[in-house]
PDB file of C-alpha atoms in Angstrom:
ATOM      1  CA  UNK J   1      14.333  -6.317  -5.167  1.00 93.00           C
ATOM      2  CA  UNK J   2      17.284  -6.539  -2.767  1.00 93.00           C
ATOM      3  CA  UNK J   3      19.682  -6.738  -5.724  1.00 96.00           C
ATOM      4  CA  UNK J   4      18.057  -3.805  -7.487  1.00 96.00           C
ATOM      5  CA  UNK J   5      18.182  -1.635  -4.373  1.00 97.00           C
ATOM      6  CA  UNK J   6      21.868  -2.443  -3.950  1.00 97.00           C
ATOM      7  CA  UNK J   7      22.497  -1.448  -7.562  1.00 97.00           C
ATOM      8  CA  UNK J   8      20.623   1.841  -7.136  1.00 97.00           C
ATOM      9  CA  UNK J   9      22.646   2.572  -3.990  1.00 97.00           C
ATOM     10  CA  UNK J  10      25.837   1.864  -5.933  1.00 97.00           C
ATOM     11  CA  UNK J  11      24.718   4.069  -8.807  1.00 96.00           C
ATOM     12  CA  UNK J  12      24.798   1.254 -11.357  1.00 97.00           C
ATOM     13  CA  UNK J  13      21.033   1.031 -11.996  1.00 97.00           C
ATOM     14  CA  UNK J  14      18.194   3.565 -12.326  1.00 96.00           C
ATOM     15  CA  UNK J  15      15.133   3.872 -10.094  1.00 96.00           C
ATOM     16  CA  UNK J  16      12.377   1.383 -10.791  1.00 96.00           C
ATOM     17  CA  UNK J  17       8.774   0.522  -9.909  1.00 97.00           C
ATOM     18  CA  UNK J  18       7.461  -3.038 -10.227  1.00 96.00           C
ATOM     19  CA  UNK J  19       3.720  -3.635 -10.590  1.00 97.00           C
ATOM     20  CA  UNK J  20       2.789  -7.260  -9.915  1.00 95.00           C
ATOM     21  CA  UNK J  21       0.478  -9.782  -8.277  1.00 96.00           C
ATOM     22  CA  UNK J  22       1.371 -12.392  -5.677  1.00 96.00           C
ATOM     23  CA  UNK J  23      -0.167 -15.822  -5.189  1.00 96.00           C
ATOM     24  CA  UNK J  24      -2.186 -15.978  -1.947  1.00 96.00           C
ATOM     25  CA  UNK J  25       0.089 -15.425   1.047  1.00 96.00           C
ATOM     26  CA  UNK J  26       0.488 -13.474   4.262  1.00 96.00           C
ATOM     27  CA  UNK J  27       3.465 -11.207   4.871  1.00 94.00           C
ATOM     28  CA  UNK J  28       4.764 -10.105   8.245  1.00 92.00           C
ATOM     29  CA  UNK J  29       6.334  -6.698   8.679  1.00 90.00           C
ATOM     30  CA  UNK J  30       8.869  -5.806  11.329  1.00 89.00           C
ATOM     31  CA  UNK J  31       6.097  -4.844  13.800  1.00 89.00           C
ATOM     32  CA  UNK J  32       4.003  -8.006  13.281  1.00 90.00           C
ATOM     33  CA  UNK J  33       2.572  -9.506  16.486  1.00 91.00           C
ATOM     34  CA  UNK J  34       2.298 -13.320  16.645  1.00 91.00           C
ATOM     35  CA  UNK J  35      -1.254 -13.177  17.960  1.00 91.00           C
ATOM     36  CA  UNK J  36      -2.381 -11.287  14.848  1.00 92.00           C
ATOM     37  CA  UNK J  37      -1.800 -14.364  12.674  1.00 94.00           C
ATOM     38  CA  UNK J  38      -5.122 -16.092  13.268  1.00 93.00           C
ATOM     39  CA  UNK J  39      -4.812 -18.916  10.723  1.00 94.00           C
ATOM     40  CA  UNK J  40      -1.103 -19.741  10.258  1.00 93.00           C
ATOM     41  CA  UNK J  41      -1.806 -22.835   8.163  1.00 94.00           C
ATOM     42  CA  UNK J  42      -4.123 -21.107   5.698  1.00 95.00           C
ATOM     43  CA  UNK J  43      -1.494 -19.586   3.369  1.00 96.00           C
ATOM     44  CA  UNK J  44       2.307 -19.381   3.313  1.00 95.00           C
ATOM     45  CA  UNK J  45       3.634 -16.740   5.708  1.00 95.00           C
ATOM     46  CA  UNK J  46       6.687 -14.690   4.714  1.00 93.00           C
ATOM     47  CA  UNK J  47       8.751 -12.335   6.876  1.00 91.00           C
ATOM     48  CA  UNK J  48       9.150  -9.397   4.515  1.00 90.00           C
ATOM     49  CA  UNK J  49      11.502  -7.001   6.299  1.00 85.00           C
ATOM     50  CA  UNK J  50       9.231  -4.048   5.528  1.00 89.00           C
ATOM     51  CA  UNK J  51       7.674  -1.831   8.148  1.00 84.00           C
ATOM     52  CA  UNK J  52       4.206  -2.590   9.425  1.00 87.00           C
ATOM     53  CA  UNK J  53       2.366  -5.664  10.626  1.00 90.00           C
ATOM     54  CA  UNK J  54       0.583  -8.567   8.884  1.00 93.00           C
ATOM     55  CA  UNK J  55      -1.137  -8.176   5.559  1.00 92.00           C
ATOM     56  CA  UNK J  56      -2.577 -10.397   2.844  1.00 95.00           C
ATOM     57  CA  UNK J  57      -1.465 -10.466  -0.778  1.00 96.00           C
ATOM     58  CA  UNK J  58      -3.187 -12.387  -3.555  1.00 96.00           C
ATOM     59  CA  UNK J  59      -4.792 -12.372  -6.963  1.00 97.00           C
ATOM     60  CA  UNK J  60      -6.827  -9.303  -7.768  1.00 97.00           C
ATOM     61  CA  UNK J  61      -4.505  -7.059  -5.772  1.00 98.00           C
ATOM     62  CA  UNK J  62      -1.997  -4.749  -7.421  1.00 98.00           C
ATOM     63  CA  UNK J  63       1.338  -4.627  -5.628  1.00 97.00           C
ATOM     64  CA  UNK J  64       3.675  -1.712  -6.289  1.00 97.00           C
ATOM     65  CA  UNK J  65       7.302  -2.163  -5.261  1.00 96.00           C
ATOM     66  CA  UNK J  66       8.828   1.310  -5.348  1.00 97.00           C
ATOM     67  CA  UNK J  67      12.602   1.624  -5.556  1.00 97.00           C
ATOM     68  CA  UNK J  68      13.432   5.329  -5.479  1.00 97.00           C
ATOM     69  CA  UNK J  69      16.620   7.149  -4.539  1.00 97.00           C
ATOM     70  CA  UNK J  70      15.695   9.689  -1.881  1.00 96.00           C
ATOM     71  CA  UNK J  71      19.208  11.121  -2.080  1.00 94.00           C
ATOM     72  CA  UNK J  72      18.057  12.671  -5.355  1.00 90.00           C
ATOM     73  CA  UNK J  73      14.659  13.686  -4.050  1.00 89.00           C
ATOM     74  CA  UNK J  74      13.816  14.451  -0.434  1.00 86.00           C
ATOM     75  CA  UNK J  75      15.569  12.677   2.425  1.00 91.00           C
ATOM     76  CA  UNK J  76      12.399  12.464   4.446  1.00 94.00           C
ATOM     77  CA  UNK J  77      10.803   9.061   5.026  1.00 93.00           C
ATOM     78  CA  UNK J  78       7.608  10.573   6.445  1.00 92.00           C
ATOM     79  CA  UNK J  79       7.215  12.641   3.305  1.00 93.00           C
ATOM     80  CA  UNK J  80       7.828   9.577   1.134  1.00 95.00           C
ATOM     81  CA  UNK J  81       5.053   7.650   2.877  1.00 94.00           C
ATOM     82  CA  UNK J  82       2.702  10.609   2.416  1.00 94.00           C
ATOM     83  CA  UNK J  83       3.628  10.670  -1.270  1.00 96.00           C
ATOM     84  CA  UNK J  84       2.777   6.972  -1.575  1.00 96.00           C
ATOM     85  CA  UNK J  85      -0.617   7.692  -0.022  1.00 96.00           C
ATOM     86  CA  UNK J  86      -1.088  10.613  -2.404  1.00 96.00           C
ATOM     87  CA  UNK J  87      -0.197   8.357  -5.337  1.00 97.00           C
ATOM     88  CA  UNK J  88      -2.928   5.918  -4.331  1.00 98.00           C
ATOM     89  CA  UNK J  89      -5.484   8.656  -3.615  1.00 98.00           C
ATOM     90  CA  UNK J  90      -4.982  10.223  -7.048  1.00 98.00           C
ATOM     91  CA  UNK J  91      -5.152   6.830  -8.739  1.00 98.00           C
ATOM     92  CA  UNK J  92      -8.438   5.980  -7.020  1.00 98.00           C
ATOM     93  CA  UNK J  93      -9.859   9.383  -7.943  1.00 98.00           C
ATOM     94  CA  UNK J  94      -9.639   8.365 -11.594  1.00 98.00           C
ATOM     95  CA  UNK J  95     -12.323   5.776 -10.787  1.00 98.00           C
ATOM     96  CA  UNK J  96     -14.396   8.314  -8.827  1.00 97.00           C
ATOM     97  CA  UNK J  97     -13.396   6.691  -5.539  1.00 98.00           C
ATOM     98  CA  UNK J  98     -12.528   9.059  -2.708  1.00 98.00           C
ATOM     99  CA  UNK J  99      -9.541   7.705  -0.826  1.00 97.00           C
ATOM    100  CA  UNK J 100      -8.605   9.395   2.435  1.00 97.00           C
ATOM    101  CA  UNK J 101      -5.798   9.467   4.985  1.00 94.00           C
ATOM    102  CA  UNK J 102      -6.412   8.824   8.654  1.00 91.00           C
ATOM    103  CA  UNK J 103      -4.300  10.194  11.489  1.00 87.00           C
ATOM    104  CA  UNK J 104      -2.286   7.406  13.105  1.00 83.00           C
ATOM    105  CA  UNK J 105      -3.218   4.821  10.432  1.00 85.00           C
ATOM    106  CA  UNK J 106      -0.878   4.496   7.470  1.00 86.00           C
ATOM    107  CA  UNK J 107      -2.659   3.587   4.236  1.00 92.00           C
ATOM    108  CA  UNK J 108      -5.716   4.770   2.323  1.00 97.00           C
ATOM    109  CA  UNK J 109      -9.290   4.508   3.573  1.00 96.00           C
ATOM    110  CA  UNK J 110     -12.780   4.836   2.088  1.00 97.00           C
ATOM    111  CA  UNK J 111     -15.728   6.102   4.138  1.00 96.00           C
ATOM    112  CA  UNK J 112     -18.648   3.616   4.056  1.00 95.00           C
ATOM    113  CA  UNK J 113     -21.793   5.325   5.324  1.00 92.00           C
ATOM    114  CA  UNK J 114     -23.738   2.511   3.623  1.00 92.00           C
ATOM    115  CA  UNK J 115     -22.407   0.200   6.357  1.00 92.00           C
ATOM    116  CA  UNK J 116     -23.271   2.528   9.218  1.00 90.00           C
ATOM    117  CA  UNK J 117     -22.242   5.797  10.797  1.00 91.00           C
ATOM    118  CA  UNK J 118     -18.486   6.145  11.148  1.00 91.00           C
ATOM    119  CA  UNK J 119     -17.688   2.978   9.198  1.00 94.00           C
ATOM    120  CA  UNK J 120     -14.644   3.022   6.947  1.00 95.00           C
ATOM    121  CA  UNK J 121     -12.716   0.388   5.028  1.00 95.00           C
ATOM    122  CA  UNK J 122      -9.082   0.159   4.073  1.00 95.00           C
ATOM    123  CA  UNK J 123      -8.512  -0.139   0.333  1.00 97.00           C
ATOM    124  CA  UNK J 124      -4.724   0.217   0.165  1.00 97.00           C
ATOM    125  CA  UNK J 125      -1.890  -0.741   2.498  1.00 95.00           C
ATOM    126  CA  UNK J 126       1.606   0.742   2.661  1.00 94.00           C
ATOM    127  CA  UNK J 127       4.765  -0.856   4.019  1.00 92.00           C
ATOM    128  CA  UNK J 128       8.233   0.403   3.211  1.00 94.00           C
ATOM    129  CA  UNK J 129      11.883  -0.009   4.019  1.00 94.00           C
ATOM    130  CA  UNK J 130      14.820   2.269   3.259  1.00 95.00           C
ATOM    131  CA  UNK J 131      18.461   1.314   2.827  1.00 95.00           C
ATOM    132  CA  UNK J 132      20.983   4.119   2.464  1.00 96.00           C
ATOM    133  CA  UNK J 133      18.112   6.366   1.359  1.00 97.00           C
ATOM    134  CA  UNK J 134      16.899   3.993  -1.357  1.00 97.00           C
ATOM    135  CA  UNK J 135      13.341   2.760  -0.837  1.00 97.00           C
ATOM    136  CA  UNK J 136      11.836  -0.646  -1.372  1.00 94.00           C
ATOM    137  CA  UNK J 137       8.586  -2.536  -0.776  1.00 95.00           C
ATOM    138  CA  UNK J 138       5.671  -0.108  -1.230  1.00 96.00           C
ATOM    139  CA  UNK J 139       1.907  -0.332  -1.730  1.00 97.00           C
ATOM    140  CA  UNK J 140      -0.925  -2.793  -2.290  1.00 96.00           C
ATOM    141  CA  UNK J 141      -4.297  -1.781  -3.743  1.00 98.00           C
ATOM    142  CA  UNK J 142      -7.325  -4.040  -3.605  1.00 98.00           C
ATOM    143  CA  UNK J 143      -8.891  -4.357  -7.043  1.00 98.00           C
ATOM    144  CA  UNK J 144     -10.966  -7.527  -6.675  1.00 98.00           C
ATOM    145  CA  UNK J 145      -9.237  -9.944  -4.261  1.00 97.00           C
ATOM    146  CA  UNK J 146     -11.147 -12.416  -2.122  1.00 97.00           C
ATOM    147  CA  UNK J 147     -11.713 -10.135   0.856  1.00 96.00           C
ATOM    148  CA  UNK J 148     -12.506 -13.093   3.116  1.00 95.00           C
ATOM    149  CA  UNK J 149      -8.817 -14.031   2.953  1.00 95.00           C
ATOM    150  CA  UNK J 150      -8.058 -11.031   5.173  1.00 94.00           C
ATOM    151  CA  UNK J 151      -9.875 -12.766   8.048  1.00 92.00           C
ATOM    152  CA  UNK J 152      -6.912 -15.085   8.601  1.00 94.00           C
ATOM    153  CA  UNK J 153      -4.955 -12.168  10.088  1.00 93.00           C
ATOM    154  CA  UNK J 154      -5.466  -8.883  11.868  1.00 91.00           C
ATOM    155  CA  UNK J 155      -4.613  -6.800   8.786  1.00 88.00           C
ATOM    156  CA  UNK J 156      -2.178  -3.991   9.543  1.00 82.00           C
ATOM    157  CA  UNK J 157      -3.149  -4.211  13.209  1.00 81.00           C
ATOM    158  CA  UNK J 158      -6.726  -3.115  12.483  1.00 80.00           C
ATOM    159  CA  UNK J 159      -9.057  -5.621  14.146  1.00 81.00           C
ATOM    160  CA  UNK J 160     -12.737  -5.409  13.086  1.00 75.00           C
ATOM    161  CA  UNK J 161     -13.569  -7.579  16.103  1.00 77.00           C
ATOM    162  CA  UNK J 162     -12.272  -4.817  18.359  1.00 81.00           C
ATOM    163  CA  UNK J 163     -13.789  -1.997  16.293  1.00 85.00           C
ATOM    164  CA  UNK J 164     -16.561  -3.140  13.923  1.00 87.00           C
ATOM    165  CA  UNK J 165     -16.521   0.233  12.211  1.00 91.00           C
ATOM    166  CA  UNK J 166     -13.257  -0.725  10.456  1.00 92.00           C
ATOM    167  CA  UNK J 167     -12.894  -3.184   7.610  1.00 92.00           C
ATOM    168  CA  UNK J 168     -11.292  -3.949   4.245  1.00 94.00           C
ATOM    169  CA  UNK J 169     -12.677  -3.143   0.813  1.00 96.00           C
ATOM    170  CA  UNK J 170     -11.795  -3.263  -2.878  1.00 98.00           C
ATOM    171  CA  UNK J 171     -12.726  -1.422  -6.029  1.00 98.00           C
ATOM    172  CA  UNK J 172     -15.057  -4.276  -6.952  1.00 98.00           C
ATOM    173  CA  UNK J 173     -16.666  -4.177  -3.491  1.00 97.00           C
ATOM    174  CA  UNK J 174     -17.319  -0.472  -4.110  1.00 97.00           C
ATOM    175  CA  UNK J 175     -19.014  -1.266  -7.427  1.00 97.00           C
ATOM    176  CA  UNK J 176     -16.087  -0.290  -9.671  1.00 97.00           C
ATOM    177  CA  UNK J 177     -15.549  -2.917 -12.373  1.00 95.00           C
ATOM    178  CA  UNK J 178     -12.002  -1.993 -13.383  1.00 96.00           C
ATOM    179  CA  UNK J 179      -9.283  -4.233 -14.774  1.00 97.00           C
ATOM    180  CA  UNK J 180      -5.672  -4.480 -13.687  1.00 96.00           C
ATOM    181  CA  UNK J 181      -4.465  -2.806 -16.926  1.00 97.00           C
ATOM    182  CA  UNK J 182      -6.858   0.078 -16.265  1.00 98.00           C
ATOM    183  CA  UNK J 183      -5.592   0.383 -12.690  1.00 98.00           C
ATOM    184  CA  UNK J 184      -2.004   0.303 -13.966  1.00 97.00           C
ATOM    185  CA  UNK J 185      -2.750   3.169 -16.348  1.00 97.00           C
ATOM    186  CA  UNK J 186      -4.178   5.198 -13.475  1.00 98.00           C
ATOM    187  CA  UNK J 187      -1.146   4.400 -11.324  1.00 98.00           C
ATOM    188  CA  UNK J 188       1.256   5.425 -14.101  1.00 96.00           C
ATOM    189  CA  UNK J 189      -0.479   8.765 -14.651  1.00 97.00           C
ATOM    190  CA  UNK J 190      -0.699   9.556 -10.930  1.00 97.00           C
ATOM    191  CA  UNK J 191       2.906   8.480 -10.339  1.00 96.00           C
ATOM    192  CA  UNK J 192       4.098  11.086 -12.830  1.00 95.00           C
ATOM    193  CA  UNK J 193       2.106  13.743 -10.971  1.00 95.00           C
ATOM    194  CA  UNK J 194       3.408  12.841  -7.512  1.00 95.00           C
ATOM    195  CA  UNK J 195       6.957  11.645  -8.139  1.00 94.00           C
ATOM    196  CA  UNK J 196       7.809  13.251 -11.466  1.00 86.00           C
ATOM    197  CA  UNK J 197       9.705  16.132  -9.890  1.00 65.00           C
ATOM    198  CA  UNK J 198      11.597  16.607  -6.631  1.00 49.00           C
ATOM    199  CA  UNK J 199       9.783  18.433  -3.868  1.00 50.00           C
ATOM    200  CA  UNK J 200      11.404  21.170  -1.885  1.00 44.00           C
ATOM    201  CA  UNK J 201       9.346  20.399   1.202  1.00 48.00           C
ATOM    202  CA  UNK J 202       6.856  17.823   2.346  1.00 56.00           C
ATOM    203  CA  UNK J 203       3.282  19.112   2.352  1.00 52.00           C
ATOM    204  CA  UNK J 204       1.193  18.777   5.468  1.00 49.00           C
ATOM    205  CA  UNK J 205      -1.223  15.883   4.879  1.00 47.00           C
ATOM    206  CA  UNK J 206      -4.935  16.595   5.150  1.00 46.00           C
ATOM    207  CA  UNK J 207      -7.901  14.281   5.108  1.00 40.00           C
ATOM    208  CA  UNK J 208      -9.732  14.514   1.799  1.00 35.00           C
TER     209      UNK J 208
END
């Protein structure tokens, strides 16, 4: 990814998105707090260089590494993050799942009234980095990972022990029996809608 970003900066390679899975591991963003790593011996821990705090990656989770040249698009990192959220929200909508933004919490959330009033779970995390206006890192969407693996960290700084109304979910947990190829098709279609053309201005985000 570092090499590809350097090539995009230099103008010797086109933009690219990688869709992949990781083996079970924890990654630490630039804002990660040591106390949020509850079980350091459980999985390998990697310092990723992206923004954000700790998160879990593993099988059953689609990772999207997004390497786009904002010099050709919109030199606005806030807008780019909102576009990543919009990409996820539109992808989830294809499975009749309503993903939502939350003020002050980057990522995509799903309301869970079945778990109690005000309960909501995070279904997708976002962590990015920009070098000379070329983006890297990106998104992770929970298809059917082992959700218990998130208990080894405070994921993205959201601690269910401090606020039991917040948690982590997946498409499978929501009753959606999709496959990774089906999720990839949804991501490809939504990506074309969100990133297929440059935007003149960043829209004001609104909760769904």
